[in-house]
CSV table of C-alpha atoms in Angstrom, one decimal:
chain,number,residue,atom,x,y,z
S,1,UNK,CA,8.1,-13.0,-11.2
S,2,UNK,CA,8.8,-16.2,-9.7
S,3,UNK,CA,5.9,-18.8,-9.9
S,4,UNK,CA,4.6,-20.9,-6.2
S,5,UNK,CA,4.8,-24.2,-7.5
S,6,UNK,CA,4.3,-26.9,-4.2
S,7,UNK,CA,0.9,-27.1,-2.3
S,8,UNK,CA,2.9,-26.2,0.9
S,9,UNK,CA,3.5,-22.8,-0.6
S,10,UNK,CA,0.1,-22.3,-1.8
S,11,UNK,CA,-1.2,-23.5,2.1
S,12,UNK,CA,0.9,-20.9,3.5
S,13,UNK,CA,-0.5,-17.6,1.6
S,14,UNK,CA,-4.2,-19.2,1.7
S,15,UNK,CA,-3.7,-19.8,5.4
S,16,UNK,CA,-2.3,-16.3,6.1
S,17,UNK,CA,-6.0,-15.3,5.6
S,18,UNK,CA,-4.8,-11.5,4.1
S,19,UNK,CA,-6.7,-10.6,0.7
S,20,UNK,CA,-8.2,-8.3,-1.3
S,21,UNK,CA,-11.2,-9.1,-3.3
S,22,UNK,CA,-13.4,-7.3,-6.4
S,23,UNK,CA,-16.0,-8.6,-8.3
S,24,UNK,CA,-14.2,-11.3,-10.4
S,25,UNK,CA,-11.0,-11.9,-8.4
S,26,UNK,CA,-9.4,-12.7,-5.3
S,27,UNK,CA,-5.6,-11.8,-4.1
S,28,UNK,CA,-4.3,-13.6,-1.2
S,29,UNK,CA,-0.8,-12.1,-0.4
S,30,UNK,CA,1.7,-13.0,2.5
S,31,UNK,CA,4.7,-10.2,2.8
S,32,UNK,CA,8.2,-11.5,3.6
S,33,UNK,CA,10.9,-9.3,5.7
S,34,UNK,CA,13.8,-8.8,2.9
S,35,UNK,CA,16.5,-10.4,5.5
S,36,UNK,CA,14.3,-13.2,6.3
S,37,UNK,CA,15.7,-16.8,6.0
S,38,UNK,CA,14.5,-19.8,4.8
S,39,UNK,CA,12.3,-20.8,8.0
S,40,UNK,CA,11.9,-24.1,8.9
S,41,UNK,CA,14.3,-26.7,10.8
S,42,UNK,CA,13.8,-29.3,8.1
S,43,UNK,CA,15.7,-27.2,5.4
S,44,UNK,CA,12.4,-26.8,3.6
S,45,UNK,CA,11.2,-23.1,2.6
S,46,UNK,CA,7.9,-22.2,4.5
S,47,UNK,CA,7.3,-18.8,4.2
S,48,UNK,CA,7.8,-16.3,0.9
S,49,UNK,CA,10.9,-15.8,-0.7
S,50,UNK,CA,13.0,-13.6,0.8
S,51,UNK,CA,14.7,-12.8,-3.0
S,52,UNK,CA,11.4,-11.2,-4.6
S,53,UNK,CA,7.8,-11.6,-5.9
S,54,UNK,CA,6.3,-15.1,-6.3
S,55,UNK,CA,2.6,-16.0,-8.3
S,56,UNK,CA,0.5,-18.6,-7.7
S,57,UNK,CA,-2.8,-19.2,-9.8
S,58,UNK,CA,-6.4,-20.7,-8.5
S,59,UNK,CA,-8.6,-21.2,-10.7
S,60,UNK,CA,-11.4,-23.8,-9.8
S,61,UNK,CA,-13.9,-25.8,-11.8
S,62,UNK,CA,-16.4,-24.0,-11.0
S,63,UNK,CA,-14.9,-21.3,-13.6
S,64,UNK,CA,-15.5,-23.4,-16.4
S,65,UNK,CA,-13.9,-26.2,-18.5
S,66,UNK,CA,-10.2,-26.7,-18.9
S,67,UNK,CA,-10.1,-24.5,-22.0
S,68,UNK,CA,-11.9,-22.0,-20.3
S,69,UNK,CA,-9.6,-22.0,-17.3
S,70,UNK,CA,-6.5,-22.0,-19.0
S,71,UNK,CA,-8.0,-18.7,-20.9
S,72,UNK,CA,-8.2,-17.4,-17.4
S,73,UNK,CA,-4.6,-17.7,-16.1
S,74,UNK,CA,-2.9,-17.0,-19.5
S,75,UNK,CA,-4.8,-13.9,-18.7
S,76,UNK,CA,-4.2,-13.1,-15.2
S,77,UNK,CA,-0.5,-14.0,-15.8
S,78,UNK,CA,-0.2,-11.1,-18.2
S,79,UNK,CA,-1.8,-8.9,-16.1
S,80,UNK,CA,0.4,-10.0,-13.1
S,81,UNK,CA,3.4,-9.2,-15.1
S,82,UNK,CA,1.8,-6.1,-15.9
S,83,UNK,CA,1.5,-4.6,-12.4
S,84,UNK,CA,4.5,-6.7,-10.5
S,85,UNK,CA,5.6,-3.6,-9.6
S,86,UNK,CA,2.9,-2.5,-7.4
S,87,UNK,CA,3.1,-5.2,-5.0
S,88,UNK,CA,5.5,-5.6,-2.0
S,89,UNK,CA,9.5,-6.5,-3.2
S,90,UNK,CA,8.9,-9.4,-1.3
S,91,UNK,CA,5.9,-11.4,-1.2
S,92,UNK,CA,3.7,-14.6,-2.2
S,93,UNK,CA,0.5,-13.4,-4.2
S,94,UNK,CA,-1.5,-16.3,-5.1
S,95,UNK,CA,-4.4,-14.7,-7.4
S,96,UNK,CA,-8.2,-16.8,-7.4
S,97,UNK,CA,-10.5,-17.0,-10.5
S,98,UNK,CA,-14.0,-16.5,-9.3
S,99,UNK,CA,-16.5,-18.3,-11.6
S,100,UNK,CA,-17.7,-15.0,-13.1
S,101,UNK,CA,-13.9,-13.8,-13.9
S,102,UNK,CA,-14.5,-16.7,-17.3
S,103,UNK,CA,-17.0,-14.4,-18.7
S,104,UNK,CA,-15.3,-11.0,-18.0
S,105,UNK,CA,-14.0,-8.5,-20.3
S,106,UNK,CA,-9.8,-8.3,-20.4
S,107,UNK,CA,-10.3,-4.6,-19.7
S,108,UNK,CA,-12.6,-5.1,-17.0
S,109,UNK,CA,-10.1,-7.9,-15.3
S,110,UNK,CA,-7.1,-5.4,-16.4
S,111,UNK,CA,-9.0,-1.9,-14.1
S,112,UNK,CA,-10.0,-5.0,-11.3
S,113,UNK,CA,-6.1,-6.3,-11.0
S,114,UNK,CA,-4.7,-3.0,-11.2
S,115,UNK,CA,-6.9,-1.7,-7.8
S,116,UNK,CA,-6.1,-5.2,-6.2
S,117,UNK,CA,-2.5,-4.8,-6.5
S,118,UNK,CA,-2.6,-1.4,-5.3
S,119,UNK,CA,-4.3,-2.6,-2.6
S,120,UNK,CA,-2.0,-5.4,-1.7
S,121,UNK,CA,0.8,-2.7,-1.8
S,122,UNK,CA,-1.2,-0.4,0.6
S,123,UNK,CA,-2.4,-3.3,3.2
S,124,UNK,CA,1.3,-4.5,3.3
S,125,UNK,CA,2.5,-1.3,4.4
S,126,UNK,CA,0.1,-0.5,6.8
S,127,UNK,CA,0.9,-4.6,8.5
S,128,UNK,CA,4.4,-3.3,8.2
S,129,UNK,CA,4.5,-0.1,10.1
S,130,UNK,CA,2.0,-2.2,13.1
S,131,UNK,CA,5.4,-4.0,13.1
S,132,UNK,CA,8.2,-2.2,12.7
S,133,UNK,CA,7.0,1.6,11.9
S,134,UNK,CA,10.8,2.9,11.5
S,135,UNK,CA,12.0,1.0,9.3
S,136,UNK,CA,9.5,1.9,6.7
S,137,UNK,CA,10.2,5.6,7.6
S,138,UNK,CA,13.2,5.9,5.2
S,139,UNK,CA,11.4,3.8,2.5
S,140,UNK,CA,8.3,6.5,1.6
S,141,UNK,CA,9.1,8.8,-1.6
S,142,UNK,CA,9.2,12.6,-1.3
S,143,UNK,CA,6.0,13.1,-1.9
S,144,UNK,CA,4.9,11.2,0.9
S,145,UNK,CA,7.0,12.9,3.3
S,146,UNK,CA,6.2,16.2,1.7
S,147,UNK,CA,3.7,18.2,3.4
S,148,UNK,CA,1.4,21.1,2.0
S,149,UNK,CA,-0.6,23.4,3.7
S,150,UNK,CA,-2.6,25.9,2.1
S,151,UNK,CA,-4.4,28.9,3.3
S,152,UNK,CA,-6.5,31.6,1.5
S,153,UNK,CA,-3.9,33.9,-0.2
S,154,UNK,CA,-0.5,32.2,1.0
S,155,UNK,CA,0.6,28.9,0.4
S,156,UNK,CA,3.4,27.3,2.9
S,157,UNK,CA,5.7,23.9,1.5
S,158,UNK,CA,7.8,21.9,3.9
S,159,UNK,CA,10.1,19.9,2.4
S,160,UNK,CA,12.0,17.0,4.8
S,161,UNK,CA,14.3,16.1,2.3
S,162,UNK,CA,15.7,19.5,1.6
S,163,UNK,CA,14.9,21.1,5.5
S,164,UNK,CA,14.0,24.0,3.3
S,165,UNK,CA,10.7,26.5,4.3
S,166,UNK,CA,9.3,29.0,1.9
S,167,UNK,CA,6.5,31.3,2.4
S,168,UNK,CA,4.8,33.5,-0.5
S,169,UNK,CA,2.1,36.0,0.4
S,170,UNK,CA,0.9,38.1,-2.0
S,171,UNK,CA,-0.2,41.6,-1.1
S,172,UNK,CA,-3.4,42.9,-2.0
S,173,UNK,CA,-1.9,45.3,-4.4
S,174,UNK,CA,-0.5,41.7,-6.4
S,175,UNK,CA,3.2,42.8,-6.5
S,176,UNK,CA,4.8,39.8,-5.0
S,177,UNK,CA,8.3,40.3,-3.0
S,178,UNK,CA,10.6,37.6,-2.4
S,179,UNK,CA,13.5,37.8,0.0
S,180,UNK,CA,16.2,35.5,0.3
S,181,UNK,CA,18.4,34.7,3.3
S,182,UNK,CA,21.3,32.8,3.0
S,183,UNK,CA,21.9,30.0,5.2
S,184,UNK,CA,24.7,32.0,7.1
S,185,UNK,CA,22.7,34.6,7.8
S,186,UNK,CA,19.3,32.7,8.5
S,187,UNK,CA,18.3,32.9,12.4
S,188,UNK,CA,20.9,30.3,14.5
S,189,UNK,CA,17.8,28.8,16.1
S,190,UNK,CA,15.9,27.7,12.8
S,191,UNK,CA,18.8,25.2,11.9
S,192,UNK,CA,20.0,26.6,8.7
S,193,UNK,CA,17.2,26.7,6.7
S,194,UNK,CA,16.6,29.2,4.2
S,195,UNK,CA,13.8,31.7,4.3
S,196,UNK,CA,11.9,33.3,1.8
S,197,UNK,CA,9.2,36.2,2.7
């Protein structure tokens, strides 16, 4: 993970006014199209990077003395590099200390930074598909596209990836039958799916 290093990159996640906040921390994210350019006119980069994740730190005064601080960000960095793969491929995260993060247990700060990123990863989808719902269709995982419905005795799985439909009752007697169709012979109008009853 990259690190925001200028004031004009910090500016532009604080100013973007998206976070996520727990008892201890603060993460303020900004999400980047991947095919994004640079930005500005004046050759200077004003938005995230475009080429992956970038961390900022924020940790005040208020948290405590310069040893202190620097106890804080050694840890946050860890736990950043620890859950950089929750957050969005492409965004600036800049994380913020709060004064009660100095006297915090790790594993506390560890649970806290884990949910945060989480989140991050959940708001960013959900500012995504407001913008540009199909492109994020082909990016969910199977399971999100997978959808179970289940009723009393019989269970019914449809599968997008697969176009395949299975249904299993069983009888009251609890033999279970299971017939196959092939796709050749399965009903014209179903689209070649294979059934099972």
């Amino acid at each position: 993970m990259e690190r925001l290093k200028s004031h004009r990159d910090f500016v532009g996640v604080l100013k973007k006014r998206t976070k996520v906040s727990s008892k201890d921390l603060v993460v303020h994210f900004l999400v980047c199209a991947p095919n994004a350019g640079d930005g500005g006119s004046d050759g200077k980069d004003t938005g995230p990077s475009p080429s992956g994740r970038r961390l900022g730190l924020a940790v005040s005064k208020a948290v405590g003395k310069a040893v202190t601080r620097n106890r804080v960000k050694r840890r946050l960095r860890v736990l950043a590099k620890r859950y950089e793969n929750l957050l969005p491929p492409h965004c600036d995260v800049v994380i913020r200390a709060k004064p009660s993060a100095a006297h915090a247990e790790f594993s506390s700060l560890d649970e806290q930074a884990a949910k945060l990123f989480d989140r991050v990863l959940v708001r960013s989808r959900k500012q995504s598909e407001k913008s540009g719902g199909a492109e994020n269709a082909a990016g969910k995982n199977e399971e999100e596209r997978r959808s179970t419905m289940q009723t009393g005795s019989s269970k019914q799985t449809v599968a997008d990836s697969t176009e395949s439909h299975t249904l299993n009752d069983v009888p009251a007697d609890g033999d279970q039958t299971t017939t196959s169709l092939a796709p050749e012979a399965a009903n014209p109008t179903s689209g070649g799916r294979t059934v099972q009853a």
